Coordinates of C-alpha atoms and ligand atoms in Angstrom, one line a residue:
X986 CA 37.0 1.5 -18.0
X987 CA 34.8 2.2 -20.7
X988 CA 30.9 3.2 -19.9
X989 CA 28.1 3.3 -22.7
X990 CA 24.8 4.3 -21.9
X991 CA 22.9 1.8 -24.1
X992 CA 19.7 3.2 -22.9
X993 CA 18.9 6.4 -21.6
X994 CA 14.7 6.3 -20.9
X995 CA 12.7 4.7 -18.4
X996 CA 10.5 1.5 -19.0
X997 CA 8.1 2.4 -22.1
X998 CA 11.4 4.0 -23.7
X999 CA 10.6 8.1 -25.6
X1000 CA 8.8 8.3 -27.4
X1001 CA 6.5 5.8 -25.9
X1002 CA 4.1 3.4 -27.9
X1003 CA 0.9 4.9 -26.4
X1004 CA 1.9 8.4 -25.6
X1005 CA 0.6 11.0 -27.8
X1006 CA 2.3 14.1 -25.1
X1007 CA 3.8 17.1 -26.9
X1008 CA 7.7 15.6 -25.9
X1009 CA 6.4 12.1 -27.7
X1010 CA 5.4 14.6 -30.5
X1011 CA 8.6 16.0 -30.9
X1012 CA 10.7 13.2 -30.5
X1013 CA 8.8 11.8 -33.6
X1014 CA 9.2 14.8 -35.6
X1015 CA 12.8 14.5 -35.0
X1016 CA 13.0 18.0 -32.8
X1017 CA 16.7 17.6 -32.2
X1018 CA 15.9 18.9 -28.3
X1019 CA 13.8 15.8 -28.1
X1020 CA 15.7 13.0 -28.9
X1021 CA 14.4 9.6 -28.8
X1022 CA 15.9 6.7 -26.1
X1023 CA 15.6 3.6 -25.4
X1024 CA 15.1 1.6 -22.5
X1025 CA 18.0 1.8 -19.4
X1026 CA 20.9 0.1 -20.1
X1027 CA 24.5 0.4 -20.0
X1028 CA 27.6 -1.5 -21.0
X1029 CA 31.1 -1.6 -19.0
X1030 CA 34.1 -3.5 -20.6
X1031 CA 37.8 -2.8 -19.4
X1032 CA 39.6 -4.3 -22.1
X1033 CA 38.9 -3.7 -25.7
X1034 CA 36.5 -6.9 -27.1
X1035 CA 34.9 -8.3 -23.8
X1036 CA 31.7 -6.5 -22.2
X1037 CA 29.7 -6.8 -19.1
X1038 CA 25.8 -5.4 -19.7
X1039 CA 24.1 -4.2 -17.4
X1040 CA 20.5 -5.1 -18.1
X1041 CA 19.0 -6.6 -20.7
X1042 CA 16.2 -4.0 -21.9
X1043 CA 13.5 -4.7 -24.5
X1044 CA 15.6 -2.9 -26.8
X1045 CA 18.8 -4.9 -26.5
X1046 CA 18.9 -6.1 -29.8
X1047 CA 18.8 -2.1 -31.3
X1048 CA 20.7 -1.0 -28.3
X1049 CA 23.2 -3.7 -29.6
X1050 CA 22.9 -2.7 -32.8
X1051 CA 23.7 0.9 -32.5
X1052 CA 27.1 0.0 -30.8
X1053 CA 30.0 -1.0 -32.4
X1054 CA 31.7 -2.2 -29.7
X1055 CA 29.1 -5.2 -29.2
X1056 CA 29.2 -6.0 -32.9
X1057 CA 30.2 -9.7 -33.1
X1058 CA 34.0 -9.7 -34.2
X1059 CA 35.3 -13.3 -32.9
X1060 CA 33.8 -16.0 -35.4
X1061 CA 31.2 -16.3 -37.8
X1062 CA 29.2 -16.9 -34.1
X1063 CA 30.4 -14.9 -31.5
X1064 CA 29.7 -11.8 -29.0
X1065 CA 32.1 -9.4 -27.2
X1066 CA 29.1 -9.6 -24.5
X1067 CA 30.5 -11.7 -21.9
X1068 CA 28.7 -11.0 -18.6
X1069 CA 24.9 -9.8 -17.9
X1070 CA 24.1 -8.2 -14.6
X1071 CA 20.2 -8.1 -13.7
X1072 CA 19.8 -4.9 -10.8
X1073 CA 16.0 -6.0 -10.8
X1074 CA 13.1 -7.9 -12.5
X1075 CA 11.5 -5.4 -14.3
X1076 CA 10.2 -5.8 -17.8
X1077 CA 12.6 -2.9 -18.7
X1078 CA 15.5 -5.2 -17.1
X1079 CA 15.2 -8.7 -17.9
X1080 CA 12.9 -8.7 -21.6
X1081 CA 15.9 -8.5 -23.5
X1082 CA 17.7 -11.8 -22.4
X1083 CA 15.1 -12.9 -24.9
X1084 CA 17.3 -11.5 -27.6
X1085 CA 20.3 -13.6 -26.8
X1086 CA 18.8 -16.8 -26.9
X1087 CA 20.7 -18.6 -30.0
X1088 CA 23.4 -20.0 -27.8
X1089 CA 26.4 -17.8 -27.6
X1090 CA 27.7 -18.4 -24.0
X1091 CA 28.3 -15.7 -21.5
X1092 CA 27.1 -15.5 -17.9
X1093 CA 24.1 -13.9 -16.3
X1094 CA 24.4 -12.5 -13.0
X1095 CA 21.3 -11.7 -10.7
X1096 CA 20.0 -11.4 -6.6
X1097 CA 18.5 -14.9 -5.7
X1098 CA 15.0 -12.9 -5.7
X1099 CA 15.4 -11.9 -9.4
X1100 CA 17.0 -15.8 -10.7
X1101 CA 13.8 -17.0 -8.9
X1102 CA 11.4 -14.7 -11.1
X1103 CA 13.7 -16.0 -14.2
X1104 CA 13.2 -19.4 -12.7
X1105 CA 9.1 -19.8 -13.1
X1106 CA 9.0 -18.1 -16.0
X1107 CA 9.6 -20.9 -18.4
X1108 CA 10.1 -18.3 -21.3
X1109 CA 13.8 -17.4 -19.8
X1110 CA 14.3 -21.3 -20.5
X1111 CA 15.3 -20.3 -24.1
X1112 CA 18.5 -19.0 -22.8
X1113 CA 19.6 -22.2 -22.1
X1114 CA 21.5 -22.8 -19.0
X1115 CA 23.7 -25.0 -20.5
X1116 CA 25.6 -22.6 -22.2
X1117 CA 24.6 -19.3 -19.9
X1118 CA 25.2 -20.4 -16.3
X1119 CA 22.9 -18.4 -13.9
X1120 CA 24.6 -17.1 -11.1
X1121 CA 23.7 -16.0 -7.6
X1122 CA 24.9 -12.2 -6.6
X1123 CA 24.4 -11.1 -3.0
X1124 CA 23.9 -7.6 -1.5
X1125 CA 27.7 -6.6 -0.2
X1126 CA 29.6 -9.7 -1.5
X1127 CA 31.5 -8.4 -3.9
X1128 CA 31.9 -10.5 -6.8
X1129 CA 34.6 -10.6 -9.8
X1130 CA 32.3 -10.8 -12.9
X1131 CA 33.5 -13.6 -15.7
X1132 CA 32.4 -15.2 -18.6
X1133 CA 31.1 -18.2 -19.2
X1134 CA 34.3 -20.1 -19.2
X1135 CA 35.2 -18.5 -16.2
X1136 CA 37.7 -16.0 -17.0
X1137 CA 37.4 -13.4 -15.1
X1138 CA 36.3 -9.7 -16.9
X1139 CA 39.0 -7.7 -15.2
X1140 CA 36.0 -5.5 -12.9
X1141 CA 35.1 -6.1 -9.5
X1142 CA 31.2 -5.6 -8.5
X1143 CA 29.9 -4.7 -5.1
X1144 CA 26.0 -5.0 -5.2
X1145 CA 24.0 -3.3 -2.6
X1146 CA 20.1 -3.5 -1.8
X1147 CA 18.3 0.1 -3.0
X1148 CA 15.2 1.0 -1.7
X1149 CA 12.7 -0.5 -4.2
X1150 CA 10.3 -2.4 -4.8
X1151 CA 8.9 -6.1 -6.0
X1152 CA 8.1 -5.9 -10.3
X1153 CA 4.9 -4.3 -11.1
X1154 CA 3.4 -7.7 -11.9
X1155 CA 4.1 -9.3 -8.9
X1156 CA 2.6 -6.7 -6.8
X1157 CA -0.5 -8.5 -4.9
X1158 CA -3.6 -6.4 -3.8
X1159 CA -2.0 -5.3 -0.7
X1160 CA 0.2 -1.9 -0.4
X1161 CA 4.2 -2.8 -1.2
X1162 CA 6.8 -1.7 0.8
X1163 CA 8.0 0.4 -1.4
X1164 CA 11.4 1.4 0.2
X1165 CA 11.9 -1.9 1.0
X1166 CA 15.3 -3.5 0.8
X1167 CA 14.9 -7.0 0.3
X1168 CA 17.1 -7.6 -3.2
X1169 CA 14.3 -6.6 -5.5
X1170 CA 16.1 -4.0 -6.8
X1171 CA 19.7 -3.3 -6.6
X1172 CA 22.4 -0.7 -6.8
X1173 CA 25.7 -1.9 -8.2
X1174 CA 29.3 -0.5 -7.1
X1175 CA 32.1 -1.2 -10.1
X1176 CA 35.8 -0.6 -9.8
X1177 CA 38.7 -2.1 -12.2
X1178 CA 40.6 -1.0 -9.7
X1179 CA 41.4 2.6 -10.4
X1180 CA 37.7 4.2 -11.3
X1181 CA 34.5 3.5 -9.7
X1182 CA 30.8 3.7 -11.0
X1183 CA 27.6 3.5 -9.6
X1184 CA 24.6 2.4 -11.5
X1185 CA 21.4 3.2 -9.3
X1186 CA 18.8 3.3 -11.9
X1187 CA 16.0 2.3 -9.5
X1188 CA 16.0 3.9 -6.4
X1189 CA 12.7 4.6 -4.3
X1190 CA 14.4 7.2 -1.9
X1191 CA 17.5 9.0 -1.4
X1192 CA 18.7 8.3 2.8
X1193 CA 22.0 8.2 4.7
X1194 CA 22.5 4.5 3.4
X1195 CA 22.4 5.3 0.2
X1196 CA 24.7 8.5 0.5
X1197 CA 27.6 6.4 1.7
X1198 CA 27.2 4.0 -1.0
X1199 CA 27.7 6.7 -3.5
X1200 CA 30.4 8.7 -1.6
X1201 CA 33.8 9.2 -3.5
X1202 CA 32.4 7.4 -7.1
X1203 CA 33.8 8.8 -10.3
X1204 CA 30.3 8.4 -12.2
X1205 CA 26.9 7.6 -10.4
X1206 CA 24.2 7.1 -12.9
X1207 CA 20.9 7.4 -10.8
X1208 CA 17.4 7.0 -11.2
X1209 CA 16.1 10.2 -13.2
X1210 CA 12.2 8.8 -14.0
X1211 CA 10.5 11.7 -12.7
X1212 CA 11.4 15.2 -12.4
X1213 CA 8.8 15.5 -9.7
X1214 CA 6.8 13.1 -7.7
X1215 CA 3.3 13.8 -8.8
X1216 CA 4.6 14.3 -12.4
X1217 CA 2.3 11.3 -13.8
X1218 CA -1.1 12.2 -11.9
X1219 CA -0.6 15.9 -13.1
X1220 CA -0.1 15.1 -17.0
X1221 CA -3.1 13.0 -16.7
X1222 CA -1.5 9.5 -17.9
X1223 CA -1.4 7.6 -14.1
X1224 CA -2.7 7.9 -11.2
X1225 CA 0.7 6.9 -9.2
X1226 CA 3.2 9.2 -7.2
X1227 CA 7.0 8.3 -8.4
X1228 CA 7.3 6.9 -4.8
X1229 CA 4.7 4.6 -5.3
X1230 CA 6.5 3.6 -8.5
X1231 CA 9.8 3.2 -6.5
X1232 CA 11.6 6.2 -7.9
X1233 CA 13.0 9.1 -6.3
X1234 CA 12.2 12.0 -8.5
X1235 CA 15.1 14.2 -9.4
X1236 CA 13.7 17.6 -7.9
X1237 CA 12.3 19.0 -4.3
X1238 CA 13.5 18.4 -1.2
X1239 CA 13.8 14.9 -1.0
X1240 CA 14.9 14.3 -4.4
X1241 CA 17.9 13.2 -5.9
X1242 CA 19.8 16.3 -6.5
X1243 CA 18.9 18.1 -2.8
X1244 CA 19.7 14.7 -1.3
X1245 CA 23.2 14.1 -2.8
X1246 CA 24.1 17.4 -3.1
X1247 CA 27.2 17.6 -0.5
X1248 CA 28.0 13.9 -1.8
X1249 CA 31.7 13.7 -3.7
X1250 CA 30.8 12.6 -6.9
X1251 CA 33.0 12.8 -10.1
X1252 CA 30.4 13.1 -12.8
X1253 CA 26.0 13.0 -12.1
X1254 CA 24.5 11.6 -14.9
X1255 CA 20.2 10.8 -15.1
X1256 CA 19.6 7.6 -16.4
X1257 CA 15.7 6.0 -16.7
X1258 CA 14.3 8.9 -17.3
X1259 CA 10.5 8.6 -18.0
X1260 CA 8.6 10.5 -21.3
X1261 CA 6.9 12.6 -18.5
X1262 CA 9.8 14.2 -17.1
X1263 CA 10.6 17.5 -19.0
X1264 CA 14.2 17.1 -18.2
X1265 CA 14.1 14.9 -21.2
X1266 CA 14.3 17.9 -23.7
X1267 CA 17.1 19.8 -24.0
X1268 CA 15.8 23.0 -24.3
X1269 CA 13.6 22.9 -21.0
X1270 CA 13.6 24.9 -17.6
X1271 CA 14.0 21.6 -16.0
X1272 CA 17.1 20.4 -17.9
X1273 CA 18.7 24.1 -17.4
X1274 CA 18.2 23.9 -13.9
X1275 CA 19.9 20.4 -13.1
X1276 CA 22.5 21.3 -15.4
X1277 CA 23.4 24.4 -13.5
X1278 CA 23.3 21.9 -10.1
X1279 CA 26.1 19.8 -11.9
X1280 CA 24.0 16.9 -13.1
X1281 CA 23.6 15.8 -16.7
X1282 CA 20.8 13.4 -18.9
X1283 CA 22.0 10.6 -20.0
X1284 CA 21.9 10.2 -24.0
X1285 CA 21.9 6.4 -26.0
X1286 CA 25.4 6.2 -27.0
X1287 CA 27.2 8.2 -24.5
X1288 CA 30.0 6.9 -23.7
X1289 CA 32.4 8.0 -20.4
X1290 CA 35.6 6.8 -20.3
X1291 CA 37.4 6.4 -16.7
Ligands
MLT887 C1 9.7 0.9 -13.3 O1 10.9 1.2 -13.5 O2 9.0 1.4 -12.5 C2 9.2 -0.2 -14.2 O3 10.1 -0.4 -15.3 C3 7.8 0.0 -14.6 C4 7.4 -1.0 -15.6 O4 7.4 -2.2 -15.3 O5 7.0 -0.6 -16.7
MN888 MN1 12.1 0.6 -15.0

């Protein structure tokens, strides 16, 4: 299999269009410890020419861009993207199906809770359905992604319900759940048969559940927003916990790193990783730490191959 992180950051991307923070600063200045990402993505293809996305961020078309291996090569109208898997309804998840709207077929896979947000939101209309069938995923059914046509993409994908919660936007007035696991956010298991990666971007908590799902993987790429759970409030730019958010932050004794320490795991990689979180730059306490607990930050571009 081949893995490329098309998008390292967390919704809002680094730097971030509002954020004036000393990171932002650098990352604008072109401090090579501070390099700029876009929003979470990643493509998976097994054989050369045919890709699966997973997510579509708001920075799909540069994310696209900046890989050659998604170039069109197949007709003066073409894409090797073939598949689209939506883990959640987030802005930082769905905004970039907007970008492949000129009618280049391939298939778009999502939770029944995440087609129906697609559904009333006549704007996802311009990916026409007539040439990108929608369809239905369910938590532990595991599926055998394929293209449009049907031809199958040579992966099989085992989603599983994460602790998370509904989009921001459709929050109402009353307190989420926001360890819920209802399909609002989900965890995705992928094998071709000999490797297996799990993509677990948005995850609200780190329990027993979600140990097992990411026993034995070769690469987990989790949900690295925060480096610690009050991380927002204290920098002054929100006045939300990461739990509240739905994000497990990456230290302390609940987070990600304490919780899945004694998990066999090939390679740790951060993925969604906020402007806030100082594991961001390389040249940080925080990143020295991790990196010393075996994890790594995920770059734009990085490929693993497995
Ligand atoms: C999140 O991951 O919490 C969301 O992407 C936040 C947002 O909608 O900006
Ligand atoms: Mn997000």
């Amino acid at each position: 299999m081949r893995f490329i992180v098309l998008g390292a950051a967390a919704g809002g991307g680094f730097p971030q269009w509002n954020a004036d923070s000393r990171a932002c600063r650098r990352a604008r200045a072109g401090d090579p410890a501070a390099l700029p990402a876009t929003q979470a993505g990643a493509a998976v293809g097994v054989d050369e020419g045919r890709w699966l996305l997973i997510n579509a961020s708001p920075d799909l078309r540069m994310q696209i861009e900046a890989t050659p291996a998604l170039h069109p090569h197949d007709g003066i109208r073409s894409s090797p993207i073939k598949a689209v898997v939506l883990t959640n309804a987030d802005i930082d998840a769905i905004a970039g199906l907007l970008h492949l709207r000129e009618g280049t077929p391939f298939a778009l896979y999502g939770h029944g809770r995440v087609l129906r947000t697609l559904g009333v939101n006549p704007v996802f209309e311009v990916v026409d359905r007539s040439v990108v069938p929608r369809r239905e995923i369910e938590a532990d059914v595991t599926f055998t992604p394929a293209d449009a046509t049907g031809e199958a993409l040579g992966l099989r994908i085992t989603p599983f319900l994460a602790p998370g919660k509904v989009p921001l936007y459709q929050e109402g007035e009353d307190a989420t759940d926001v360890a819920a696991r209802q399909g609002d956010t989900l965890g995705l298991d992928i094998t071709d048969g000999r490797s297996r990666i799990v993509w677990l971007a948005n995850c609200a908590l780190v329990d027993e559940a979600v140990r097992a799902r990411v026993e034995g993987c070769d690469l987990l790429c989790m949900d690295g927003t925060l480096w610690r759970d009050d991380e927002m409030v204290v920098q002054g730019v929100g006045r939300k916990t990461g739990r509240r958010m739905g994000h497990v932050s990456m230290s302390g004794e609940q987070g990600a790193m304490a919780a899945l320490e004694h998990c066999r795991i090939g390679r740790r990689l951060f993925v969604h990783v906020n402007n806030t979180n100082p594991a961001l730059l390389a040249d940080s306490a925080e990143r020295a730490e991790l990196e010393e607990r075996g994890w790594r930050v995920a770059h734009d571009g990085l490929e693993v191959r497995l």
